[in-house]
Tab-separated table of N, CA, C and O and ligand atoms in Angstrom:
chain	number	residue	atom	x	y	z
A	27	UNK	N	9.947	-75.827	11.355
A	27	UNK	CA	8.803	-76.701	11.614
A	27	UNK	C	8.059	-76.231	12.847
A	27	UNK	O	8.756	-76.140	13.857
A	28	UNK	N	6.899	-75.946	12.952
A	28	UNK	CA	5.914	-75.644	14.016
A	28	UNK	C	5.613	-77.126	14.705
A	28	UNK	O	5.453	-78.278	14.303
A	29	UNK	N	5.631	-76.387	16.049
A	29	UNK	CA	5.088	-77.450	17.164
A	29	UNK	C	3.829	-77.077	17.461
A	29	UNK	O	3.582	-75.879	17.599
A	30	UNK	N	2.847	-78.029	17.603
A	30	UNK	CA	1.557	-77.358	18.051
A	30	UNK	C	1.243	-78.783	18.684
A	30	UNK	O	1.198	-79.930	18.240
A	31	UNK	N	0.998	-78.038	20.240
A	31	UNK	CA	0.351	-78.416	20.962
A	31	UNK	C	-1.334	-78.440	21.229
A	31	UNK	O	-1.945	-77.392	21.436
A	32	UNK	N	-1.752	-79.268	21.210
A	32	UNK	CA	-3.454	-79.449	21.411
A	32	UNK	C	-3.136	-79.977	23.092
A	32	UNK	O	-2.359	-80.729	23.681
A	33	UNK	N	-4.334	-79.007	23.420
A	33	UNK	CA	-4.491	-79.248	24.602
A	33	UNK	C	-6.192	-78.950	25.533
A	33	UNK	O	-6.674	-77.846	25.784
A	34	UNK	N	-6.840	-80.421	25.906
A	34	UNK	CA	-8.081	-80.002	26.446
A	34	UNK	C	-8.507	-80.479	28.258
A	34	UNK	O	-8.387	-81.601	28.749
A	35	UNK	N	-8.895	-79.502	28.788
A	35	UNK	CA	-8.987	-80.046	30.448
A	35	UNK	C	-9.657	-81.033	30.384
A	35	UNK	O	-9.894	-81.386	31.540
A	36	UNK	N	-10.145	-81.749	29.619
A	36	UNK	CA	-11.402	-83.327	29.748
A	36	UNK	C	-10.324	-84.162	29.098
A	36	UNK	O	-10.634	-85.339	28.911
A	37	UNK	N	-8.954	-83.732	28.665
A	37	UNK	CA	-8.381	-84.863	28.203
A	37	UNK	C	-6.728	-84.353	28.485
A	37	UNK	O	-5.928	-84.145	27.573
A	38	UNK	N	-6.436	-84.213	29.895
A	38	UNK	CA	-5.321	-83.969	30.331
A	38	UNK	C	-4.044	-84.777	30.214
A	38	UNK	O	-2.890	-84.510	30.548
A	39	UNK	N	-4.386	-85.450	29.852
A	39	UNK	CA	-3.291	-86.902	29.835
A	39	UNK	C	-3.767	-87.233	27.893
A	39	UNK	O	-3.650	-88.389	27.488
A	40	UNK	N	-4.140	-86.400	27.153
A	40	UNK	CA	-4.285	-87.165	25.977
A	40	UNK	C	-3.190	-85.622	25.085
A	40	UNK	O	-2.853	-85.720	23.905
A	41	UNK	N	-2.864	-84.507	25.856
A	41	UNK	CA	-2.345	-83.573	24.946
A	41	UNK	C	-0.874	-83.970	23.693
A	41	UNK	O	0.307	-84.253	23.889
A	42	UNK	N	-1.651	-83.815	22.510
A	42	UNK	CA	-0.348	-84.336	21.333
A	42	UNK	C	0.145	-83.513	21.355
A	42	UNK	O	-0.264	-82.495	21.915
A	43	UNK	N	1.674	-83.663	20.504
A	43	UNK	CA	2.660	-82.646	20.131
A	43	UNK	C	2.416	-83.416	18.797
A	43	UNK	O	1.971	-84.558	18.684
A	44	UNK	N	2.812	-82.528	17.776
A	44	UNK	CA	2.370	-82.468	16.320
A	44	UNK	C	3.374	-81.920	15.725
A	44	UNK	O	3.554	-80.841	16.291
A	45	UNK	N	4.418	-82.111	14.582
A	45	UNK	CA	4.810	-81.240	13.677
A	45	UNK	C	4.019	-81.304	12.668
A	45	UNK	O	3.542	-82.382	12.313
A	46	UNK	N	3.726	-80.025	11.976
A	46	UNK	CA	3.199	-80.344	10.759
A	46	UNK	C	4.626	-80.134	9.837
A	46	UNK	O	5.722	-79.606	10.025
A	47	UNK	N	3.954	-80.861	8.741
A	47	UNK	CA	5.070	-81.043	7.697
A	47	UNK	C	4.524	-79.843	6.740
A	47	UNK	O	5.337	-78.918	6.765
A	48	UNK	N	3.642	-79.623	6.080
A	48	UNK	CA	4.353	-78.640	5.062
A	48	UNK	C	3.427	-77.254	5.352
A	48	UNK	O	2.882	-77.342	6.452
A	49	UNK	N	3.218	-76.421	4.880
A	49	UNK	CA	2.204	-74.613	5.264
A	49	UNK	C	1.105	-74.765	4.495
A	49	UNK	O	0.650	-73.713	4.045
A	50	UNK	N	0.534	-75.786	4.205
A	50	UNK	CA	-1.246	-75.747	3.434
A	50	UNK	C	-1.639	-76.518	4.390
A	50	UNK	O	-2.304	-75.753	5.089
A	51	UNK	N	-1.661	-77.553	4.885
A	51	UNK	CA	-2.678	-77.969	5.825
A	51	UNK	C	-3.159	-77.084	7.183
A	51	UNK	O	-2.609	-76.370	8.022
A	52	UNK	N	-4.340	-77.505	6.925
A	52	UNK	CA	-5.477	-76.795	8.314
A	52	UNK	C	-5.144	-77.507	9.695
A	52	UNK	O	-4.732	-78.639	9.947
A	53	UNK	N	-5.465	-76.453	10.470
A	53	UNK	CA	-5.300	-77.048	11.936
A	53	UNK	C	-6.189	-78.195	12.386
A	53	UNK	O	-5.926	-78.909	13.354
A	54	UNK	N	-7.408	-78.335	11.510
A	54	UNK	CA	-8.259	-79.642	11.678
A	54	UNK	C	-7.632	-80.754	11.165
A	54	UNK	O	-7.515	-81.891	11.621
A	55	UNK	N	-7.258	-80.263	10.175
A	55	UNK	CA	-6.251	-81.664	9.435
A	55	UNK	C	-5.412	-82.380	10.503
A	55	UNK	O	-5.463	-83.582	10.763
A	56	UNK	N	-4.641	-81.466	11.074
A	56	UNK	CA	-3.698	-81.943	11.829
A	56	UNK	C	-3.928	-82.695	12.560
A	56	UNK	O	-3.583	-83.867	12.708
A	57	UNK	N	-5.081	-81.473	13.523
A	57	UNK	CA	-5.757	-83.029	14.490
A	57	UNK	C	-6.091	-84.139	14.487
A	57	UNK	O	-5.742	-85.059	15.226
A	58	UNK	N	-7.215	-84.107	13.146
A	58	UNK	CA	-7.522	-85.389	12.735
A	58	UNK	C	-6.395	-86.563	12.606
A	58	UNK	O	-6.490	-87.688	13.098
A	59	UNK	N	-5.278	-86.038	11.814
A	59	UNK	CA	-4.367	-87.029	11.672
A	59	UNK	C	-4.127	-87.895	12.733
A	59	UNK	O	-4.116	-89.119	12.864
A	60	UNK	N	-3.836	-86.423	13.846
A	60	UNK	CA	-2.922	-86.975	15.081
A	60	UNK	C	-3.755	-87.519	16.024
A	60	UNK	O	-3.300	-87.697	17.153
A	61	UNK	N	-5.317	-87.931	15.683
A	61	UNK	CA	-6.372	-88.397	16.277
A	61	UNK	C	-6.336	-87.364	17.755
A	61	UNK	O	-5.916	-87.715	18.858
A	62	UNK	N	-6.891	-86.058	17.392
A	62	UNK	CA	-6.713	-85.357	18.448
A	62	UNK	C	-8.234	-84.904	18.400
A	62	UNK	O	-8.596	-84.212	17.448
A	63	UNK	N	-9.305	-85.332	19.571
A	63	UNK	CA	-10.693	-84.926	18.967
A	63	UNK	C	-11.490	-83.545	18.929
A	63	UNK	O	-12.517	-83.312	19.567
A	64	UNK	N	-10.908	-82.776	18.168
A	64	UNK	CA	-11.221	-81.595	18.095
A	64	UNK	C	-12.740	-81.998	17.043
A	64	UNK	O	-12.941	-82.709	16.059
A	65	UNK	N	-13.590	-81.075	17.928
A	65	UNK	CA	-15.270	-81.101	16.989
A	65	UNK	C	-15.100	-80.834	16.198
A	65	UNK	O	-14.153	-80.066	16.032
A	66	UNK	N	-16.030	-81.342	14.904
A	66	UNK	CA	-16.063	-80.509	13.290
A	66	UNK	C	-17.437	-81.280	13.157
A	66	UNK	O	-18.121	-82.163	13.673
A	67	UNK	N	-17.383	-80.243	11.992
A	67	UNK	CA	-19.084	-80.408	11.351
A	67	UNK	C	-18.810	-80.154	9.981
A	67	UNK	O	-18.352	-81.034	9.253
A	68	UNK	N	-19.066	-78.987	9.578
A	68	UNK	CA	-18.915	-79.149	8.001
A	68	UNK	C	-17.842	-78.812	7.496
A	68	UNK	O	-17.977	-78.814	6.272
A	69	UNK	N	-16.485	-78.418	7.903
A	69	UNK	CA	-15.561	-78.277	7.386
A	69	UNK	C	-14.771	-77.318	6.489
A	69	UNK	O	-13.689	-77.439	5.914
A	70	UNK	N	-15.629	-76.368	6.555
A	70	UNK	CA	-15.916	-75.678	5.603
A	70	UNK	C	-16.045	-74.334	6.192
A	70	UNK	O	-16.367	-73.527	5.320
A	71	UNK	N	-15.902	-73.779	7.413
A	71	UNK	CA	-15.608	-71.944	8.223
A	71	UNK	C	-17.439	-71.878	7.910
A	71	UNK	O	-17.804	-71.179	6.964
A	72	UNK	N	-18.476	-72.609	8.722
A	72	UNK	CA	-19.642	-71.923	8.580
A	72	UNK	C	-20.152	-72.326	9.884
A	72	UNK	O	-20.863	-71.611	10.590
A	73	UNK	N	-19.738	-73.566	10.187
A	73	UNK	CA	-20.842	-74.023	11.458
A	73	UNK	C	-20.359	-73.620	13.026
A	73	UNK	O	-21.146	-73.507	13.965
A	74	UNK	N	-18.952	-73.433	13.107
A	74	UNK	CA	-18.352	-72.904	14.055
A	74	UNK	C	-17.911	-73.696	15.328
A	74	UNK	O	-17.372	-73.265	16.348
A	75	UNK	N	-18.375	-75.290	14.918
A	75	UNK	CA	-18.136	-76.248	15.553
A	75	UNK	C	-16.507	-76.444	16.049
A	75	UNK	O	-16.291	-76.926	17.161
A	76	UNK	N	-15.522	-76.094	15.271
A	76	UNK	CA	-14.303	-76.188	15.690
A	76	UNK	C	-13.303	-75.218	15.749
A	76	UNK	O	-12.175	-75.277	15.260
A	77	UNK	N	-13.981	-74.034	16.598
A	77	UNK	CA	-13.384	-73.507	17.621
A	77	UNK	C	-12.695	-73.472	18.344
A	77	UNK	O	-13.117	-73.898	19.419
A	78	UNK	N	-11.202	-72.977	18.343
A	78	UNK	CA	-10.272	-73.159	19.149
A	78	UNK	C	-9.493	-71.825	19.437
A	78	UNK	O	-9.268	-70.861	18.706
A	79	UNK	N	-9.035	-72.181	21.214
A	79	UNK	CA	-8.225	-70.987	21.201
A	79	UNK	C	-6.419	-71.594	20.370
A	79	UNK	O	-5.888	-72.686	20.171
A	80	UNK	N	-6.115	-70.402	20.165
A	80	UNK	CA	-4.521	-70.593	20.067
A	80	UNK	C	-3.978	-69.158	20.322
A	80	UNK	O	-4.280	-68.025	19.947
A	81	UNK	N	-2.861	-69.825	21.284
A	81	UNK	CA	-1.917	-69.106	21.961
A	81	UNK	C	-0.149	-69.042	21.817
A	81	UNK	O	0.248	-70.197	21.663
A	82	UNK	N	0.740	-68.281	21.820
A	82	UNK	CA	1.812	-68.729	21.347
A	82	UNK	C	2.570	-69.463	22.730
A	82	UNK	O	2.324	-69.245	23.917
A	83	UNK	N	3.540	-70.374	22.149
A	83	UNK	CA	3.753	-71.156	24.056
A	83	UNK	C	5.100	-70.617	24.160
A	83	UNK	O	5.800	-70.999	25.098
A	84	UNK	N	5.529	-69.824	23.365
A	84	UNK	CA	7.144	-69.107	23.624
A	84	UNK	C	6.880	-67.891	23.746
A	84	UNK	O	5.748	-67.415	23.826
A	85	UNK	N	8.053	-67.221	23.773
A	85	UNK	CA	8.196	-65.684	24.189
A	85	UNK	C	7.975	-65.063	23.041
A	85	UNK	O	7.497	-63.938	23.191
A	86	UNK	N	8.194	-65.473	21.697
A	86	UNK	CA	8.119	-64.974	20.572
A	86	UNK	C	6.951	-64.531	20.197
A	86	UNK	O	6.000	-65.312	20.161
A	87	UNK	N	6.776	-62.905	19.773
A	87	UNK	CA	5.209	-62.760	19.294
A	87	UNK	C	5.080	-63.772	18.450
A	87	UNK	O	6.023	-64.475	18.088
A	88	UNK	N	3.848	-63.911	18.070
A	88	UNK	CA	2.815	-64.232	17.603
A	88	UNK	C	2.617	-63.761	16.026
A	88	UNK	O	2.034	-62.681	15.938
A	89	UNK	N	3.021	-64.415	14.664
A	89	UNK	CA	3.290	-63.828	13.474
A	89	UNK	C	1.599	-63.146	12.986
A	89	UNK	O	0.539	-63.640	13.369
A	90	UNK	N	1.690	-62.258	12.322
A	90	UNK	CA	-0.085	-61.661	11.721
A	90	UNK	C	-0.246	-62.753	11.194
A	90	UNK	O	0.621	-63.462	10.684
A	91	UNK	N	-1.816	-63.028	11.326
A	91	UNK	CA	-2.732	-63.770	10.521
A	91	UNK	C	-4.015	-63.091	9.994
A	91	UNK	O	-4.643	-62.333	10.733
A	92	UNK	N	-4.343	-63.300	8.963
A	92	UNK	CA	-5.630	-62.265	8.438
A	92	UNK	C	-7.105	-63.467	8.882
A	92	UNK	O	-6.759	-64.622	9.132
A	93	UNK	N	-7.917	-63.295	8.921
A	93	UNK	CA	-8.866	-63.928	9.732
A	93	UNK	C	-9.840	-64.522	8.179
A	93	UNK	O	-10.659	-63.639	7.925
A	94	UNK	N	-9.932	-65.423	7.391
A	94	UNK	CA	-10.592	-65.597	6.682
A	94	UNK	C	-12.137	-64.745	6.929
A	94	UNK	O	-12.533	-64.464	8.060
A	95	UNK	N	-12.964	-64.374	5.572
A	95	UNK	CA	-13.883	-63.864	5.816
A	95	UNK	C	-15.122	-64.574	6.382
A	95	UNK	O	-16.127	-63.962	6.743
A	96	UNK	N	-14.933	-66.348	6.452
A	96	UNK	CA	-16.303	-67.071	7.049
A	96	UNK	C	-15.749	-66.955	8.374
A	96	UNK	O	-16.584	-67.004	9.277
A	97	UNK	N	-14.296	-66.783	8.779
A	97	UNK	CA	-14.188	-66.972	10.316
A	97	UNK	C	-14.481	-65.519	11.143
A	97	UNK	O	-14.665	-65.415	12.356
A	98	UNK	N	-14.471	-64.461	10.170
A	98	UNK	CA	-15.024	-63.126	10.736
A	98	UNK	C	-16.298	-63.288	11.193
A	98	UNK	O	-16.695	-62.606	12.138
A	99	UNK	N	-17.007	-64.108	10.650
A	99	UNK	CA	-18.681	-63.973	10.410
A	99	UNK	C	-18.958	-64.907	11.494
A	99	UNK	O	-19.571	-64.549	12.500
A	100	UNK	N	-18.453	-66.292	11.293
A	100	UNK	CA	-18.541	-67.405	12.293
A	100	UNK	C	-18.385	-66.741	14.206
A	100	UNK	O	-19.205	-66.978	15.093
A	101	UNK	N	-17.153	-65.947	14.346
A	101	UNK	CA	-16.550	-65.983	15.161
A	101	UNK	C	-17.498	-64.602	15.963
A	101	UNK	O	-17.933	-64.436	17.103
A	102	UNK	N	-17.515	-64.026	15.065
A	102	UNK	CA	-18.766	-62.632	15.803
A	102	UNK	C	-20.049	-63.273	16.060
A	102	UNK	O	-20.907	-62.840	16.829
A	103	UNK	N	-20.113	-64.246	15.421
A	103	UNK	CA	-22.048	-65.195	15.523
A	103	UNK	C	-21.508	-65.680	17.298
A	103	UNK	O	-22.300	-65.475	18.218
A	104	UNK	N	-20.518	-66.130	17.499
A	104	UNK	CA	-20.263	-67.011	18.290
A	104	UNK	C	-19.783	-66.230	19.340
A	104	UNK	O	-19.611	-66.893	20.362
A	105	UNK	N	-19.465	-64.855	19.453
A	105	UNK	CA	-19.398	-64.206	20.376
A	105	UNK	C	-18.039	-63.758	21.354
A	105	UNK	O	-17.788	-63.120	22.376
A	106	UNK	N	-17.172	-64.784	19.994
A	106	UNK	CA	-15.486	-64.708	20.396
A	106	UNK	C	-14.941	-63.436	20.193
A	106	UNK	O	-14.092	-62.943	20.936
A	107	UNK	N	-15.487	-62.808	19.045
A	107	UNK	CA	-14.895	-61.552	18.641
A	107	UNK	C	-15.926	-60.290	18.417
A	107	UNK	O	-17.008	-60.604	17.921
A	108	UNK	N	-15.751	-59.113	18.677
A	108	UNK	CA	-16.447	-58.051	17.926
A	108	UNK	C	-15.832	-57.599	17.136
A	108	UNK	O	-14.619	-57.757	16.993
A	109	UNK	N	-16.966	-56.577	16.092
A	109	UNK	CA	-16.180	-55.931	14.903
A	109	UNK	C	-15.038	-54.963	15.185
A	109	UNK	O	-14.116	-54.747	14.400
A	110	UNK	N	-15.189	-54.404	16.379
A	110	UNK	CA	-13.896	-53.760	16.954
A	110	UNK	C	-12.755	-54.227	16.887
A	110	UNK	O	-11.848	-53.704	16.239
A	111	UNK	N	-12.617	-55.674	17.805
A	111	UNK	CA	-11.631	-56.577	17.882
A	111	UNK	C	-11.010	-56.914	16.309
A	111	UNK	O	-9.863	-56.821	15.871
A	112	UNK	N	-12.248	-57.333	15.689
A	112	UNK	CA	-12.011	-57.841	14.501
A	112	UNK	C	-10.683	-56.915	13.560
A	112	UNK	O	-9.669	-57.288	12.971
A	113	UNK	N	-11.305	-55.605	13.792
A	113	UNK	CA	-10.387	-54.204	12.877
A	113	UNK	C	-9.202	-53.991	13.392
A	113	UNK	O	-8.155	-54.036	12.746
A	114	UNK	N	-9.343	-53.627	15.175
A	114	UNK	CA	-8.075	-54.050	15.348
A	114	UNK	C	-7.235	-54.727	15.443
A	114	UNK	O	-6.278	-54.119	15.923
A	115	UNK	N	-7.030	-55.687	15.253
A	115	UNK	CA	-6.408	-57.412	14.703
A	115	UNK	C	-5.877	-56.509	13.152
A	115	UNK	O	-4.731	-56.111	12.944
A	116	UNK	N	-6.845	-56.381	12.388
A	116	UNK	CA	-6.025	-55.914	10.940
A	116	UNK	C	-5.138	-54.893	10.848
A	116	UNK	O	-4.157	-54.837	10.106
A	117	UNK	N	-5.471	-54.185	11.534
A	117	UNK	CA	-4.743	-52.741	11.468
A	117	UNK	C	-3.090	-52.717	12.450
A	117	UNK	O	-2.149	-51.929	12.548
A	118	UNK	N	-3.437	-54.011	13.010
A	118	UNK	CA	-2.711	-53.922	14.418
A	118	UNK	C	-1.227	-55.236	13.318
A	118	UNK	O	0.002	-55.243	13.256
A	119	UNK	N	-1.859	-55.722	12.967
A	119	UNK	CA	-1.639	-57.324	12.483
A	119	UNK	C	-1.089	-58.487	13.117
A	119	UNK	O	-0.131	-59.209	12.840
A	120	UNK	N	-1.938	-58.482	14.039
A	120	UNK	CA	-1.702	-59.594	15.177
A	120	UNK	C	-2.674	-60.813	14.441
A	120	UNK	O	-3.387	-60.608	13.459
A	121	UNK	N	-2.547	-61.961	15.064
A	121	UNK	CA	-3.390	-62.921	14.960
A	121	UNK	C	-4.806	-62.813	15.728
A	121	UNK	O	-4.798	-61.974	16.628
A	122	UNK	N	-5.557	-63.243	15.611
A	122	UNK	CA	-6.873	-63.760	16.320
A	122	UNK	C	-6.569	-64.994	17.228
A	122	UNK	O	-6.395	-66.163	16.886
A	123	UNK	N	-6.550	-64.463	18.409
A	123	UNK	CA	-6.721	-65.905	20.057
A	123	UNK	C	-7.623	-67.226	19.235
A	123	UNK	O	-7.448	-68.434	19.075
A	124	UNK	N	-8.718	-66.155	18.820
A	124	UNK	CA	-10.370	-67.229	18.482
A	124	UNK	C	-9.458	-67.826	17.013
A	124	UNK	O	-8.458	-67.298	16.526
A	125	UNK	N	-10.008	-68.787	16.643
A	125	UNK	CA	-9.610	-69.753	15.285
A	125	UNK	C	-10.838	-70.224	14.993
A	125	UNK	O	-11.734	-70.056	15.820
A	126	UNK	N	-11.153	-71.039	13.512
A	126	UNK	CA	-11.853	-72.098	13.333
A	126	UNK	C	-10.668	-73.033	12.871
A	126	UNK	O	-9.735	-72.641	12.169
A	127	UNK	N	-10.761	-73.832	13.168
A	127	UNK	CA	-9.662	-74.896	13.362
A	127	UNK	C	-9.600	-75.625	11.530
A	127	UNK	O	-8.562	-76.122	11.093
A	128	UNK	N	-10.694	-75.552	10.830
A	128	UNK	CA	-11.292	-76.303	9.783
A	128	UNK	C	-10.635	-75.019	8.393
A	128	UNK	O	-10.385	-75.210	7.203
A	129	UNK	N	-10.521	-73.429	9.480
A	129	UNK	CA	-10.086	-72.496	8.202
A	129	UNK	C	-8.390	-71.979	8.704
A	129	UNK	O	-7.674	-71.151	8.142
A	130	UNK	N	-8.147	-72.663	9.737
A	130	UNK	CA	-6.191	-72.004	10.557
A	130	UNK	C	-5.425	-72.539	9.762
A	130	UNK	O	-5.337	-73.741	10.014
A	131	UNK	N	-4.677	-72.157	8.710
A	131	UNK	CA	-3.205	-72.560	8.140
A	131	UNK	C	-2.407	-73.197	9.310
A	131	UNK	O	-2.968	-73.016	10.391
A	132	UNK	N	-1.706	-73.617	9.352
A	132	UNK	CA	-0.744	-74.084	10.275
A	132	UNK	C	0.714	-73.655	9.861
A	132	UNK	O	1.225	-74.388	9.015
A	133	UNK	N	1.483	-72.584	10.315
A	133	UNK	CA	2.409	-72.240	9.926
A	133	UNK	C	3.796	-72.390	10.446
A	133	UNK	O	4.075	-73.585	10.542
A	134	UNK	N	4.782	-71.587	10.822
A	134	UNK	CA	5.558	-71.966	11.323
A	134	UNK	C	6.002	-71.427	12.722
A	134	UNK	O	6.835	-70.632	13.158
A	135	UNK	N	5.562	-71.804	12.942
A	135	UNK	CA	5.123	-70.967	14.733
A	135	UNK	C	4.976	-71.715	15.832
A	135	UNK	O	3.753	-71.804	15.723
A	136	UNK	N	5.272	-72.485	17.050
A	136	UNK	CA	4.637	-73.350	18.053
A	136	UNK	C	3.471	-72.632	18.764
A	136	UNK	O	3.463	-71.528	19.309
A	137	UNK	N	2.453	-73.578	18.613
A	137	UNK	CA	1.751	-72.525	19.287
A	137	UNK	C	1.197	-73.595	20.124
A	137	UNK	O	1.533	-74.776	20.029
A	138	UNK	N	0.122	-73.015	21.148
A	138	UNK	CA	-0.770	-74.096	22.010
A	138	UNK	C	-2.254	-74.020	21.527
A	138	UNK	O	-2.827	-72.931	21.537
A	139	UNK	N	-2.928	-75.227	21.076
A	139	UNK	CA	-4.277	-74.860	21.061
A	139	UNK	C	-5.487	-75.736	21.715
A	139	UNK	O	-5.569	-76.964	21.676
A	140	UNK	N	-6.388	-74.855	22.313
A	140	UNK	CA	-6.899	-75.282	23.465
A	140	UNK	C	-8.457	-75.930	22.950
A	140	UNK	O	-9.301	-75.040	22.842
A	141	UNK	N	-8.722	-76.672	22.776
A	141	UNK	CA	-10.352	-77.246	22.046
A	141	UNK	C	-10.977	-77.530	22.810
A	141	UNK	O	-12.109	-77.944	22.560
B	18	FES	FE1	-17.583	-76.002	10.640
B	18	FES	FE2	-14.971	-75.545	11.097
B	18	FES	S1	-16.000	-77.443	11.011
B	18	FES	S2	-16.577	-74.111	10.925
């Protein structure tokens, strides 16, 4: 079971701890549940409204994640990533820091994420 921490400096005293229960829900989902107010807009990896970093909070790398193709597009509009970054992330198979929170699987990993 993954722990994921949400965590924002305007809401220092509001950071949840979260398990998610099963590997299809989105990292927006989660929040929402856990009434954690991470921005969203359309829900959907286009508007780029819910942006988040995530970081791993243990010593353990960090498992590959492939970057959906609206969060490639979103995330270079937005200035988190270049196409450089972008390639090496694939080739490398690390995760992406940058997320859209509305397209992040939630897997089994603790991680911290910062909105
Ligand atoms: Fe629009 Fe995630 S809510 S990109």
């Amino acid at each position: 079971m993954a722990l994921v921490t949400f965590s924002n400096p305007a809401h220092k005293d509001k950071t949840v701890y979260a398990v998610a229960g099963s590997h299809t829900e989105t990292l927006l989902k989660l929040a929402k549940t856990n009434q954690v107010p991470v921005q969203f807009d359309c829900q959907d990896g286009e508007c780029g409204h819910c942006v988040v970093r995530v970081t791993s909070v243990d010593k353990k790398d960090r498992m590959g994640y492939h970057l959906t193709d609206k969060e490639k597009t979103v995330l270079r509009e937005l200035g988190k990533l270049t196409a450089d970054d972008i390639d090496r992330l694939a080739v490398d198979d690390m995760p992406s820091e940058w997320r859209l929170a509305c397209q992040m699987i939630v897997r089994d990993e603790d991680v911290l994420v910062e909105y």
